[in-house]
Structures are given as C-alpha cells and as structure tokens.
Amino acid sequence: MYDLIIRNGTIVDGSGMPRFRADVAIEGDKIAAIGKIRESARETIDADGHIVAPGLVDAHTHMDAQVFWDALGTCSCWHGVTSVVMGNCGFSLAPCAEKDKLLVMRNLERAEDISPEAMQAGIKWSWTTFAQYLDAVDRLPKGINYAAYMGHSALRTYVMGERAFDEEATTEDIALMREEIRDAIRAGAIGFTTSRTSNHQTPDGRPVASRIANWDEVRQLVGVMGELGAGIFEIAGEDTGAEGPRLDDYLARLKSLAVESSVPVTFGMFSSRRAPNYWRRYFETAEETAAAGGRMFIQVHSRSLNLLLSFETHMPFDRLPAWREIRKLPLAEQEAALRNPETRRKLVEAAHQRPEDDGGRGVGAEARIANYNWMFPLDKAMPPYRSVAELAAEQNKDPVDVIIDLALEKNLKQFFLQTLTNENQEHVLEMMKNPRSVVTFSDSGAHVSQIMDSSLQTHVLSHWVRAKEALTLEQAIRMLSFVPAYHWGLTGRGHLRAGNFADVIVFNPDTIAPKLPELAHDLPAGARRLKQKSDGLLATVVNGKVLLRNNEHTGALSGRLLRGPLAGASTN
Ligand SMILES: [Zn+2]
C-alpha cells in the first residue's frame, strides 16, 4: 500500500527524454516507483489526459521576508514551482541582530519594493547569525522548499554598521565577513550574493551597502566558498554600458573570479532594444570561462520584463508635479478628477512634459516616463498585446487619453504593461535555448507592487510550448526543473525517478496558462501586492504530500528548508 499514486498520466520526467504513459507511486517523501502500479494507495490522483512532471524550480526569488507570513509560497506555488532559492542580489535578512533590523530592511525597501511595515509586522526576528536565520526558516510551516543565499548587503551592514553604506572595508572588516560566510556555508547557505547595479538604491537615494564594496572585497569573500568547495556566487552586475572598456574589464573580472575561485558564478541577463546584442558578450564569456576551467551560468527570463502598472499602484506620471497632487487622493477621488474635463486636460498636457528634476527616472522596477510604443493595456493574460501608441494612432487620440479612457472604463483598475527590456522575443527564445542559461528570475517576493513574474514558468508552457510550438514540452520541463535543480545542487529534485523526492506537478498541457493578475492588500499591516494564479494545474505535490489540488491549498505544509552540501558535515 503506497501513500499516493498518480495514475494514468503522461510522464515528462525532467531529463528531456520523450514522454511515456505510466503511474507514479509515492511512499513517504520519495518516489517509490514509476510504471504500471498494481498496488493500491491511501490517496490517488487520476491524471488521465494530464502531464506528470517534476515540480519546477525558481532560483531567483526574494522570498526571504515573505516566507515568514506566507506559509504557502505564493505566487510561485500557483505556477508549479515547488522549490525556490532566495537571498539573491545581496539581499538577505541575516546576519543581522534584531536591534539593527531597520538597517537591513532599508536595503530591501526600495531596491526590492518590500514594505517595511509588512516586514515589521510580519517577521518575528529570532536570529543574529545566518545559521540562526536558517534554523528560523527551518522551523516555519512551509508549502514549498526554500534554499537561501547569504547577501552581501546584509553581511556588510552586520560587520560594518552605518559605515557599510559609505566606506571601504578594512582588512579586519573583510576577515570578519569571511568568517561569517564560512559559518553560513557550513550551516547550509546555498551561496553568497551581491549587487553592484545602480538599480539598487535605498529609500534616501543612496547605494545599497554591497555597492560600496570594491572588487577585491568581492574576490576575497567569494574566495571563502572556493576554499570550502561549496557555494554559488550570484551577482546583480555592474552598469558597464553596452560596449567598451568598462564592459571588457567587468567581463574579464567575472571570468577570472570564476576560474580562480572555482566557485560557480551566475547572474541575470536580458536583451535590450537599446543594445540588441549586448547579451551575447555575456554568453561568450560564459563559454570562455568554461573553456578556462570555471563555471558560469546565466539566468534568463521567458518573456519581456514588464512593469505592471495601474492607478491602484504606480503610473508613469506619478512624480510629475501636476499628477502628484491627484495621485495622492483615494482612488474614487482620482476617478472623479479624471472625469472632470478641465482637470483631465491639464493632466494630459502635463504628462507630455519631461520633469526638470529626476521625476521621470525610475530606478529598478519603479515606474518611469512611458514610451507609448512599449506600453500595453493588459486585456488578456497572454500576448500579443497592442501598444498604447498603436491604439492612439487608430483612434486618433492622444496616447495619454487612450490610457485614461481605458482606465476609467475599469474604474481605474485596468493594468498596463510597461516593457523595460527583453523586447525581442527571438532573443528571448535564443537565450532560453542557450546551453549556458537557466530559465528563472521571477523575483518572487520582491517588487510586490511593481512586477508580477511568478508566472514566467506557466508562460513557458502556454506561450513557447503550446502557442508558438518553439519548444517541446520535454525541453520546457527540463529547462524549468532539471536544469535549475542541477545548477543549484538541489539533490534528488528536478527529475522524476524512483528514489528522488516526490515534488511532482500534474497539469493539463492544453490549458495551462497564467491568469490575469490582480491587486490584493493581504500582506501584513495591510500592505498591497500583485497576485497572479494560473489555470490547468490539477495537483502540486511537495515532498510526497498534495499541497494544491486544482491550485487550491489542501492544508498540507510539507515544504522544507534545503540546506547546502556542507550542512551536517563535520566541522573542524
Ligand atoms: Zn533579484
């Protein structure tokens, strides 16, 4: 008698091998057998007409804070994701003593758009060191599995205090930081992360702490992982420009870091309409690094990187003086103002003026002055979309009027996509298919009112596999499960085979797709966030327990903390 049998499904096992029909028997937290199963089980799922695949892995999230108040692991769990990696881009909540937590939250607030009120209300701080943080996460009830990096901004702030935000580290600072990394990796941190991008600022416009570090500090810190023979290094990279000596210098440094330290180096990469072939240099560097004996893998997205704008959250005009006054008002009063022809005329006029201050310049995923060719009303969950510029030309209207009219039709609840990067979908596909890449980068848990990319996995299945037929299902599942599980060393996950952990999804290949996103005020302290579910998922199994049926929570909370390879190994 097994605990669970998934019967009559079609197995796509994550390896890339062709599908076959079989049952999957689960005993405890493991897959016991795959084939024709004659025994019975306490629980059965009829997967006839459905695909049975490994749970998906998203290695670029910022769930570090959310894991404390959202046991389920939304919105990722709603898209077939059963394991995530958090602590990316230098942002983690440890090491940090409770008395200093505001400093760490300052790193997260603007750079990642996580409400400090939600963090204060939702996190019971019970740690100082990273090892203690891992123990705290370990004790939490969890729907999905979490692996965690230690972030440079937190580490630097822990060791250097306020100096972390404007000073170079001394020899003693570096020695202390190295000691903390050693302890964290031994306790099960999956690696170490940093950010050097100008997109990452604090609320008062200063760089986050990791950006103050010089490259030698980075090298010395990453070197600890090389000495230990464990840990991955993730970096939100430098703003080098699209070509020239700064780019050459940065890529040379990345490559020699990977080769000299023997630590795997990973980072996110996008194509850009402003520099269409810029990304190719990074992939070449990954090849050269491999040839020279290092490891480098590149995190890519599955579609354009879009802000998700609405009058309920952010609009491109928010920081223009004429708009600022209106945008402060409750939504109903904003609607009334926009229905007043005189007010509206002034707002439309103002929307075309470039502000004198930096009013139009957003950092990171903040709204910025729109290019109407790259702004789209979100009228359905899947592309293609028509741009505001196209609609304006067709209707012979001002683009700002198009936006206002559409918004008013929905009582200001209409969403708009504003594309920041990855515009060229041929490049997106080419990057996804590159053997040095891994499809991830949802940023789940961060940018909670700005973007909603927890659906990037279901986008692959609905858009690239079903609508475009550009990938086979076997290729797509491998990209989303086996490949990230392999790179991040999530042993026994990302591949359906007997003896592996029973992280399994059952879905309908004809219907799986993201649903339209919505806005909710369900974070601690009533803070808002974007939410997005999906269609087509029949069941999501985590460590042998059914977490979701028809994407609704069953009550099970069988997720785990996934510690890195040195956890539990004897220390000396
Ligand atoms: Zn990130």
PDB file of C-alpha atoms and ligand atoms in Angstrom, residues 60-62 88-89 91 112 200 234 441 443 447, ligand 1:
ATOM      1  CA  HIS A  60      15.859  33.790  -8.475  1.00  0.00           C
ATOM      2  CA  THR A  61      13.427  34.894  -5.800  1.00  0.00           C
ATOM      3  CA  HIS A  62      13.370  37.247  -2.855  1.00  0.00           C
ATOM      4  CA  ASN A  88      19.511  36.940  -4.361  1.00  0.00           C
ATOM      5  CA  CYS A  89      21.246  40.192  -5.342  1.00  0.00           C
ATOM      6  CA  PHE A  91      19.691  40.951  -0.029  1.00  0.00           C
ATOM      7  CA  GLU A 112      13.128  45.255  -3.890  1.00  0.00           C
ATOM      8  CA  HIS A 200      19.597  49.001  -6.200  1.00  0.00           C
ATOM      9  CA  GLU A 234      25.184  35.289  -7.689  1.00  0.00           C
ATOM     10  CA  PHE A 441      14.279  35.193 -12.475  1.00  0.00           C
ATOM     11  CA  ASP A 443      11.936  37.923  -8.441  1.00  0.00           C
ATOM     12  CA  HIS A 447       8.823  44.270  -6.392  1.00  0.00           C
TER      13      HIS A 447
HETATM   14 ZN    ZN B   1      16.963  39.899  -7.591  1.00  0.00          ZN
END
